[in-house]
Each structure stands twice: as C-alpha cells, then as structure tokens.
Amino acid sequence: MGHAEKNSEEQASIRADSVDAQSTHRRGGWNVVLLMLFCCLALGMVLKLQSGMSRRIGRPGNDQLSQLRAMAVAVSNYVDGNQRILPPAALADSEGRPLHSWRTLLLPLLDERERFEQVDLAQPWDSSRNKTALRQGCPETYRSFSSPVGNPRYTSIFAVTGEETVFPPDGPISMDDIMHADGLSTMLMFTEAHDLKVEWAEPRDIPFNLLNATPAELNGRGPSTAASDRGVFVLFCDGHVATLSPDTNPAVLRALATWNGGEAVSPEEF
C-alpha cells in the first residue's frame, strides 16, 4: 500500500471515529436534557400536589391569624364609630332576652354587609324571619380551620362573658376604661375554642366561671384548639394575636379575661 493511500485510510478512520464520538456526545447530551426535563416535570407534579394539599387543609395557622387580624380591624372600626364603646356580647330585647350575637353586629365590617342587611334585629336570631340570613353557613372569619368538619353553622371564635370581662351582661364597656385599668395588651377579647357546638349567630359565648382548667382540659367548654402543633389562638384588645399554651394556668386565663382586676400578667405565663 502506498504512503498516500495509508494516510487516506488513517484520515477516514479518524473522521469515522470523530463522527462516532460526536454521535455519542449528542446522544449523551440528549440523555441529559431528557433527564432534566423528567426531573422538572416530576418536581412540578410534587409542587402542584403540595399546593393542592395546602388548599385542602386551609393552612390553619396562617389563615387563623389573618381572620383574627381582620376581626381586630373590624372591632377597631366599630369602636371608632361608637364613641370608643365595644360591641355588646349580645343585643337584647326590652326584657333582657338575648336576640343577637356580637358576631352578627360585626358582619358589615367583615365584608358581610349584604347578609347583615337581611337581618331583622328586632327578631331573635333563630326566628323564621332571620332564617335566610343567619341560619346559613358560618362566615369564614368565625371558623377555625383546625376544627374537624361538623355543622357548617358552628363557630369556633368566642368572647369570654361575665361581670369582670370586656363583655359584661349589663352592657358594653369602653376601650378607654380598659386602657386605664389593666391595659389593652393583656386583655383577652376573643379566643379560639373547639367543639362547643354553638351556631355562629347564636348569642352564646364562654362564661367566665368556666375558666377553671387549662386549655388542654377545656375542649368543648372553653379556650381550646383541635390543632396538635400549636396553642390556642387569642386576640387581645390592642389588636395583637397570640397563642395560649395548652398548659396555661387557669389563674392566668382568668387574669387575661378580667379588665379591672389589677393582675400583672407577662407573656411568659401563657
């Protein structure tokens, strides 16, 4: 074989090897691209599934915080329009019989004006006249996403009522009175409570005398939660939201619920 022919065959062999190498490289590149595409699709499916699960469980903590903050704004607006007076625990008739809950009175301040305008305040909450407006499902603001599904009209947000609370039976009190007594930042306004089986429009809340146990022991009676990963959400009179430990001392609960008792309560106690 001549020298020229030998060089020609070697060059042809080199070109073939180069083509094979390029082909192999391209196949390897496509394999990487396909692998990356598969990973992206798998990640997308996982994120979509997690998003759907988040929507189904309602993100209890974040949603409950938002709801209580909305209630704080609603109460602030109510107070500003009513000479600094809080809403009554219940709107009563001339004979003192409770007709409507504070929850109904706050409806127009919680984007529920249309429902509120259907209410006849002169008639009891459970009268036939008020069935359309008040026997509907509970507004989301008054529901805890940690509570198991039950009667759609049940609420899980309550006031504590009693002589020494901010919701006394003989009429509403002033935010200024609270501020100049025990102070707004340690005065409990509303609390989460689980399994009390109270319809949201019903003028019934948590009597002060039931605060005789820890939140862990008050399920179905007082401040409590169905959530296992946090404490009980509460809203204070200054508008801030906090959680009560399930083991909060009953004496601390009572101190938080009384506005003129002179008790000094620190956040570390609850």
PDB file of C-alpha atoms in Angstrom, residues 2-211:
ATOM      1  CA  GLY A   2       1.346   3.406  -0.920  1.00  0.00           C
ATOM      2  CA  HIS A   3       2.060   6.139   1.577  1.00  0.00           C
ATOM      3  CA  ALA A   4      -0.758   8.347   0.208  1.00  0.00           C
ATOM      4  CA  GLU A   5      -3.316   5.533   0.431  1.00  0.00           C
ATOM      5  CA  LYS A   6      -2.262   4.761   4.005  1.00  0.00           C
ATOM      6  CA  ASN A   7      -2.693   8.421   5.014  1.00  0.00           C
ATOM      7  CA  SER A   8      -6.090   8.482   3.333  1.00  0.00           C
ATOM      8  CA  GLU A   9      -7.285   5.429   5.255  1.00  0.00           C
ATOM      9  CA  GLU A  10      -5.992   6.856   8.534  1.00  0.00           C
ATOM     10  CA  GLN A  11      -7.813  10.151   7.909  1.00  0.00           C
ATOM     11  CA  ALA A  12     -11.015   8.260   7.038  1.00  0.00           C
ATOM     12  CA  SER A  13     -10.668   6.262  10.238  1.00  0.00           C
ATOM     13  CA  ILE A  14     -10.150   9.461  12.253  1.00  0.00           C
ATOM     14  CA  ARG A  15     -13.225  11.047  10.646  1.00  0.00           C
ATOM     15  CA  ALA A  16     -15.294   7.955  11.425  1.00  0.00           C
ATOM     16  CA  ASP A  17     -14.080   7.946  14.997  1.00  0.00           C
ATOM     17  CA  SER A  18     -14.885  11.669  15.223  1.00  0.00           C
ATOM     18  CA  VAL A  19     -18.398  11.122  13.833  1.00  0.00           C
ATOM     19  CA  ASP A  20     -18.953   8.266  16.274  1.00  0.00           C
ATOM     20  CA  ALA A  21     -17.690  10.417  19.130  1.00  0.00           C
ATOM     21  CA  GLN A  22     -19.915  13.323  18.097  1.00  0.00           C
ATOM     22  CA  SER A  23     -22.877  10.972  17.759  1.00  0.00           C
ATOM     23  CA  THR A  24     -22.177   9.511  21.175  1.00  0.00           C
ATOM     24  CA  HIS A  25     -21.788  13.023  22.610  1.00  0.00           C
ATOM     25  CA  ARG A  26     -25.084  14.110  21.053  1.00  0.00           C
ATOM     26  CA  ARG A  27     -26.834  11.043  22.439  1.00  0.00           C
ATOM     27  CA  GLY A  28     -25.330  11.744  25.850  1.00  0.00           C
ATOM     28  CA  GLY A  29     -26.443  15.377  25.602  1.00  0.00           C
ATOM     29  CA  TRP A  30     -29.981  14.352  24.715  1.00  0.00           C
ATOM     30  CA  ASN A  31     -29.993  11.927  27.622  1.00  0.00           C
ATOM     31  CA  VAL A  32     -29.046  14.778  29.978  1.00  0.00           C
ATOM     32  CA  VAL A  33     -31.749  17.023  28.500  1.00  0.00           C
ATOM     33  CA  LEU A  34     -34.369  14.286  28.815  1.00  0.00           C
ATOM     34  CA  LEU A  35     -33.293  13.578  32.393  1.00  0.00           C
ATOM     35  CA  MET A  36     -33.533  17.270  33.304  1.00  0.00           C
ATOM     36  CA  LEU A  37     -36.943  17.513  31.640  1.00  0.00           C
ATOM     37  CA  PHE A  38     -38.174  14.476  33.565  1.00  0.00           C
ATOM     38  CA  CYS A  39     -36.904  15.950  36.839  1.00  0.00           C
ATOM     39  CA  CYS A  40     -38.637  19.276  36.122  1.00  0.00           C
ATOM     40  CA  LEU A  41     -41.916  17.518  35.349  1.00  0.00           C
ATOM     41  CA  ALA A  42     -41.647  15.410  38.497  1.00  0.00           C
ATOM     42  CA  LEU A  43     -40.867  18.486  40.613  1.00  0.00           C
ATOM     43  CA  GLY A  44     -43.808  20.325  39.077  1.00  0.00           C
ATOM     44  CA  MET A  45     -46.147  17.464  39.927  1.00  0.00           C
ATOM     45  CA  VAL A  46     -44.884  17.367  43.521  1.00  0.00           C
ATOM     46  CA  LEU A  47     -45.328  21.130  43.954  1.00  0.00           C
ATOM     47  CA  LYS A  48     -48.807  21.000  42.460  1.00  0.00           C
ATOM     48  CA  LEU A  49     -49.755  18.161  44.795  1.00  0.00           C
ATOM     49  CA  GLN A  50     -48.405  20.037  47.808  1.00  0.00           C
ATOM     50  CA  SER A  51     -50.260  23.173  46.735  1.00  0.00           C
ATOM     51  CA  GLY A  52     -53.485  21.243  46.434  1.00  0.00           C
ATOM     52  CA  MET A  53     -52.979  19.680  49.846  1.00  0.00           C
ATOM     53  CA  SER A  54     -52.307  23.122  51.334  1.00  0.00           C
ATOM     54  CA  ARG A  55     -55.555  24.413  49.888  1.00  0.00           C
ATOM     55  CA  ARG A  56     -57.479  21.434  51.225  1.00  0.00           C
ATOM     56  CA  ILE A  57     -56.185  21.741  54.790  1.00  0.00           C
ATOM     57  CA  GLY A  58     -56.514  25.517  54.676  1.00  0.00           C
ATOM     58  CA  ARG A  59     -53.083  26.365  56.133  1.00  0.00           C
ATOM     59  CA  PRO A  60     -54.602  26.577  59.630  1.00  0.00           C
ATOM     60  CA  GLY A  61     -52.053  28.819  61.287  1.00  0.00           C
ATOM     61  CA  ASN A  62     -51.776  31.500  58.627  1.00  0.00           C
ATOM     62  CA  ASP A  63     -55.493  31.577  57.880  1.00  0.00           C
ATOM     63  CA  GLN A  64     -56.493  31.820  61.528  1.00  0.00           C
ATOM     64  CA  LEU A  65     -54.030  34.658  62.082  1.00  0.00           C
ATOM     65  CA  SER A  66     -55.453  36.539  59.099  1.00  0.00           C
ATOM     66  CA  GLN A  67     -59.005  36.001  60.327  1.00  0.00           C
ATOM     67  CA  LEU A  68     -58.295  37.262  63.827  1.00  0.00           C
ATOM     68  CA  ARG A  69     -56.452  40.282  62.450  1.00  0.00           C
ATOM     69  CA  ALA A  70     -59.470  41.039  60.269  1.00  0.00           C
ATOM     70  CA  MET A  71     -61.604  40.853  63.399  1.00  0.00           C
ATOM     71  CA  ALA A  72     -59.242  43.255  65.158  1.00  0.00           C
ATOM     72  CA  VAL A  73     -59.707  45.774  62.343  1.00  0.00           C
ATOM     73  CA  ALA A  74     -63.482  45.271  62.412  1.00  0.00           C
ATOM     74  CA  VAL A  75     -63.657  45.885  66.172  1.00  0.00           C
ATOM     75  CA  SER A  76     -61.421  48.940  65.830  1.00  0.00           C
ATOM     76  CA  ASN A  77     -63.752  50.368  63.187  1.00  0.00           C
ATOM     77  CA  TYR A  78     -66.793  49.547  65.334  1.00  0.00           C
ATOM     78  CA  VAL A  79     -65.233  51.275  68.342  1.00  0.00           C
ATOM     79  CA  ASP A  80     -64.277  54.349  66.303  1.00  0.00           C
ATOM     80  CA  GLY A  81     -67.883  54.700  65.168  1.00  0.00           C
ATOM     81  CA  ASN A  82     -69.403  54.111  68.616  1.00  0.00           C
ATOM     82  CA  GLN A  83     -67.637  56.521  70.958  1.00  0.00           C
ATOM     83  CA  ARG A  84     -64.913  54.006  71.829  1.00  0.00           C
ATOM     84  CA  ILE A  85     -67.504  51.506  73.102  1.00  0.00           C
ATOM     85  CA  LEU A  86     -67.075  47.793  72.377  1.00  0.00           C
ATOM     86  CA  PRO A  87     -69.958  45.814  70.885  1.00  0.00           C
ATOM     87  CA  PRO A  88     -72.194  44.124  73.453  1.00  0.00           C
ATOM     88  CA  ALA A  89     -71.840  40.396  73.971  1.00  0.00           C
ATOM     89  CA  ALA A  90     -75.470  40.155  72.888  1.00  0.00           C
ATOM     90  CA  LEU A  91     -78.118  42.532  71.626  1.00  0.00           C
ATOM     91  CA  ALA A  92     -81.115  42.065  73.962  1.00  0.00           C
ATOM     92  CA  ASP A  93     -84.782  42.977  73.864  1.00  0.00           C
ATOM     93  CA  SER A  94     -86.570  45.209  76.400  1.00  0.00           C
ATOM     94  CA  GLU A  95     -86.914  42.284  78.795  1.00  0.00           C
ATOM     95  CA  GLY A  96     -83.224  41.400  78.658  1.00  0.00           C
ATOM     96  CA  ARG A  97     -83.584  38.336  76.462  1.00  0.00           C
ATOM     97  CA  PRO A  98     -80.585  37.955  74.111  1.00  0.00           C
ATOM     98  CA  LEU A  99     -81.556  38.326  70.453  1.00  0.00           C
ATOM     99  CA  HIS A 100     -78.296  38.581  68.521  1.00  0.00           C
ATOM    100  CA  SER A 101     -74.594  37.909  68.976  1.00  0.00           C
ATOM    101  CA  TRP A 102     -71.750  40.376  68.662  1.00  0.00           C
ATOM    102  CA  ARG A 103     -70.762  38.290  65.610  1.00  0.00           C
ATOM    103  CA  THR A 104     -73.885  39.497  63.807  1.00  0.00           C
ATOM    104  CA  LEU A 105     -73.172  43.121  64.736  1.00  0.00           C
ATOM    105  CA  LEU A 106     -69.685  42.921  63.199  1.00  0.00           C
ATOM    106  CA  LEU A 107     -70.882  41.468  59.873  1.00  0.00           C
ATOM    107  CA  PRO A 108     -70.923  44.763  57.908  1.00  0.00           C
ATOM    108  CA  LEU A 109     -67.319  45.407  58.988  1.00  0.00           C
ATOM    109  CA  LEU A 110     -66.205  41.985  57.732  1.00  0.00           C
ATOM    110  CA  ASP A 111     -67.365  42.272  54.107  1.00  0.00           C
ATOM    111  CA  GLU A 112     -70.713  40.703  55.031  1.00  0.00           C
ATOM    112  CA  ARG A 113     -72.907  43.786  54.677  1.00  0.00           C
ATOM    113  CA  GLU A 114     -75.312  42.098  52.261  1.00  0.00           C
ATOM    114  CA  ARG A 115     -76.015  39.367  54.782  1.00  0.00           C
ATOM    115  CA  PHE A 116     -76.332  41.881  57.631  1.00  0.00           C
ATOM    116  CA  GLU A 117     -78.903  43.928  55.731  1.00  0.00           C
ATOM    117  CA  GLN A 118     -81.171  40.868  55.620  1.00  0.00           C
ATOM    118  CA  VAL A 119     -81.210  40.643  59.431  1.00  0.00           C
ATOM    119  CA  ASP A 120     -84.185  41.857  61.443  1.00  0.00           C
ATOM    120  CA  LEU A 121     -82.528  42.886  64.709  1.00  0.00           C
ATOM    121  CA  ALA A 122     -85.916  43.142  66.412  1.00  0.00           C
ATOM    122  CA  GLN A 123     -86.464  39.407  65.908  1.00  0.00           C
ATOM    123  CA  PRO A 124     -84.449  36.603  67.569  1.00  0.00           C
ATOM    124  CA  TRP A 125     -81.510  35.198  65.648  1.00  0.00           C
ATOM    125  CA  ASP A 126     -83.252  31.843  65.135  1.00  0.00           C
ATOM    126  CA  SER A 127     -86.652  33.251  64.140  1.00  0.00           C
ATOM    127  CA  SER A 128     -88.210  32.367  60.796  1.00  0.00           C
ATOM    128  CA  ARG A 129     -87.677  35.995  59.762  1.00  0.00           C
ATOM    129  CA  ASN A 130     -83.903  35.642  60.179  1.00  0.00           C
ATOM    130  CA  LYS A 131     -83.528  32.117  58.854  1.00  0.00           C
ATOM    131  CA  THR A 132     -82.242  33.166  55.420  1.00  0.00           C
ATOM    132  CA  ALA A 133     -79.508  35.431  56.758  1.00  0.00           C
ATOM    133  CA  LEU A 134     -78.426  33.802  59.985  1.00  0.00           C
ATOM    134  CA  ARG A 135     -79.018  30.079  59.537  1.00  0.00           C
ATOM    135  CA  GLN A 136     -76.573  29.941  56.621  1.00  0.00           C
ATOM    136  CA  GLY A 137     -73.047  28.573  56.915  1.00  0.00           C
ATOM    137  CA  CYS A 138     -70.689  30.254  59.357  1.00  0.00           C
ATOM    138  CA  PRO A 139     -68.686  33.164  57.880  1.00  0.00           C
ATOM    139  CA  GLU A 140     -65.069  32.077  57.408  1.00  0.00           C
ATOM    140  CA  THR A 141     -63.825  34.722  59.830  1.00  0.00           C
ATOM    141  CA  TYR A 142     -65.611  32.950  62.671  1.00  0.00           C
ATOM    142  CA  ARG A 143     -64.310  29.463  61.841  1.00  0.00           C
ATOM    143  CA  SER A 144     -61.099  27.706  62.788  1.00  0.00           C
ATOM    144  CA  PHE A 145     -59.513  25.657  60.006  1.00  0.00           C
ATOM    145  CA  SER A 146     -58.135  23.293  62.631  1.00  0.00           C
ATOM    146  CA  SER A 147     -61.617  22.192  63.659  1.00  0.00           C
ATOM    147  CA  PRO A 148     -62.997  18.991  62.157  1.00  0.00           C
ATOM    148  CA  VAL A 149     -65.862  19.407  59.742  1.00  0.00           C
ATOM    149  CA  GLY A 150     -69.206  19.347  61.543  1.00  0.00           C
ATOM    150  CA  ASN A 151     -72.271  21.539  61.392  1.00  0.00           C
ATOM    151  CA  PRO A 152     -71.371  24.256  58.835  1.00  0.00           C
ATOM    152  CA  ARG A 153     -73.070  26.835  61.062  1.00  0.00           C
ATOM    153  CA  TYR A 154     -70.857  26.161  64.098  1.00  0.00           C
ATOM    154  CA  THR A 155     -68.385  28.863  65.102  1.00  0.00           C
ATOM    155  CA  SER A 156     -65.016  28.405  66.791  1.00  0.00           C
ATOM    156  CA  ILE A 157     -64.420  32.055  67.779  1.00  0.00           C
ATOM    157  CA  PHE A 158     -65.801  33.217  71.122  1.00  0.00           C
ATOM    158  CA  ALA A 159     -65.788  36.007  73.649  1.00  0.00           C
ATOM    159  CA  VAL A 160     -65.486  35.348  77.365  1.00  0.00           C
ATOM    160  CA  THR A 161     -68.514  36.831  79.107  1.00  0.00           C
ATOM    161  CA  GLY A 162     -69.108  37.784  82.725  1.00  0.00           C
ATOM    162  CA  GLU A 163     -69.224  40.663  85.187  1.00  0.00           C
ATOM    163  CA  GLU A 164     -65.486  41.397  85.125  1.00  0.00           C
ATOM    164  CA  THR A 165     -64.831  40.708  81.440  1.00  0.00           C
ATOM    165  CA  VAL A 166     -64.927  43.111  78.495  1.00  0.00           C
ATOM    166  CA  PHE A 167     -68.302  41.584  77.595  1.00  0.00           C
ATOM    167  CA  PRO A 168     -70.345  42.033  80.801  1.00  0.00           C
ATOM    168  CA  PRO A 169     -74.041  41.103  80.871  1.00  0.00           C
ATOM    169  CA  ASP A 170     -75.183  44.596  81.847  1.00  0.00           C
ATOM    170  CA  GLY A 171     -73.851  46.311  78.730  1.00  0.00           C
ATOM    171  CA  PRO A 172     -70.713  47.152  76.751  1.00  0.00           C
ATOM    172  CA  ILE A 173     -67.702  48.971  78.156  1.00  0.00           C
ATOM    173  CA  SER A 174     -65.229  51.474  76.772  1.00  0.00           C
ATOM    174  CA  MET A 175     -61.820  50.686  75.346  1.00  0.00           C
ATOM    175  CA  ASP A 176     -60.562  53.733  77.238  1.00  0.00           C
ATOM    176  CA  ASP A 177     -61.693  52.199  80.539  1.00  0.00           C
ATOM    177  CA  ILE A 178     -59.715  49.053  79.747  1.00  0.00           C
ATOM    178  CA  MET A 179     -56.665  51.051  78.698  1.00  0.00           C
ATOM    179  CA  HIS A 180     -56.624  52.950  82.008  1.00  0.00           C
ATOM    180  CA  ALA A 181     -57.148  49.789  84.070  1.00  0.00           C
ATOM    181  CA  ASP A 182     -55.249  46.557  83.322  1.00  0.00           C
ATOM    182  CA  GLY A 183     -54.290  47.709  79.819  1.00  0.00           C
ATOM    183  CA  LEU A 184     -55.187  46.607  76.304  1.00  0.00           C
ATOM    184  CA  SER A 185     -52.187  44.389  75.567  1.00  0.00           C
ATOM    185  CA  THR A 186     -53.002  41.763  78.207  1.00  0.00           C
ATOM    186  CA  MET A 187     -56.800  41.930  77.960  1.00  0.00           C
ATOM    187  CA  LEU A 188     -58.295  39.000  76.080  1.00  0.00           C
ATOM    188  CA  MET A 189     -61.021  39.935  73.593  1.00  0.00           C
ATOM    189  CA  PHE A 190     -61.706  36.780  71.553  1.00  0.00           C
ATOM    190  CA  THR A 191     -60.454  33.222  71.733  1.00  0.00           C
ATOM    191  CA  GLU A 192     -60.455  30.130  69.595  1.00  0.00           C
ATOM    192  CA  ALA A 193     -62.493  27.320  71.147  1.00  0.00           C
ATOM    193  CA  HIS A 194     -63.039  23.832  69.803  1.00  0.00           C
ATOM    194  CA  ASP A 195     -66.177  21.699  69.753  1.00  0.00           C
ATOM    195  CA  LEU A 196     -68.544  23.991  71.667  1.00  0.00           C
ATOM    196  CA  LYS A 197     -71.309  23.253  69.137  1.00  0.00           C
ATOM    197  CA  VAL A 198     -72.590  26.836  69.040  1.00  0.00           C
ATOM    198  CA  GLU A 199     -74.055  28.326  65.870  1.00  0.00           C
ATOM    199  CA  TRP A 200     -72.244  31.472  64.801  1.00  0.00           C
ATOM    200  CA  ALA A 201     -75.292  33.763  65.107  1.00  0.00           C
ATOM    201  CA  GLU A 202     -76.351  32.343  68.461  1.00  0.00           C
ATOM    202  CA  PRO A 203     -75.823  34.867  71.299  1.00  0.00           C
ATOM    203  CA  ARG A 204     -73.830  32.436  73.423  1.00  0.00           C
ATOM    204  CA  ASP A 205     -70.165  32.535  74.387  1.00  0.00           C
ATOM    205  CA  ILE A 206     -67.842  31.231  77.116  1.00  0.00           C
ATOM    206  CA  PRO A 207     -68.914  32.111  80.675  1.00  0.00           C
ATOM    207  CA  PHE A 208     -66.064  33.384  82.834  1.00  0.00           C
ATOM    208  CA  ASN A 209     -66.743  30.808  85.537  1.00  0.00           C
ATOM    209  CA  LEU A 210     -65.743  28.006  83.143  1.00  0.00           C
ATOM    210  CA  LEU A 211     -62.119  29.190  83.103  1.00  0.00           C
TER     211      LEU A 211
END
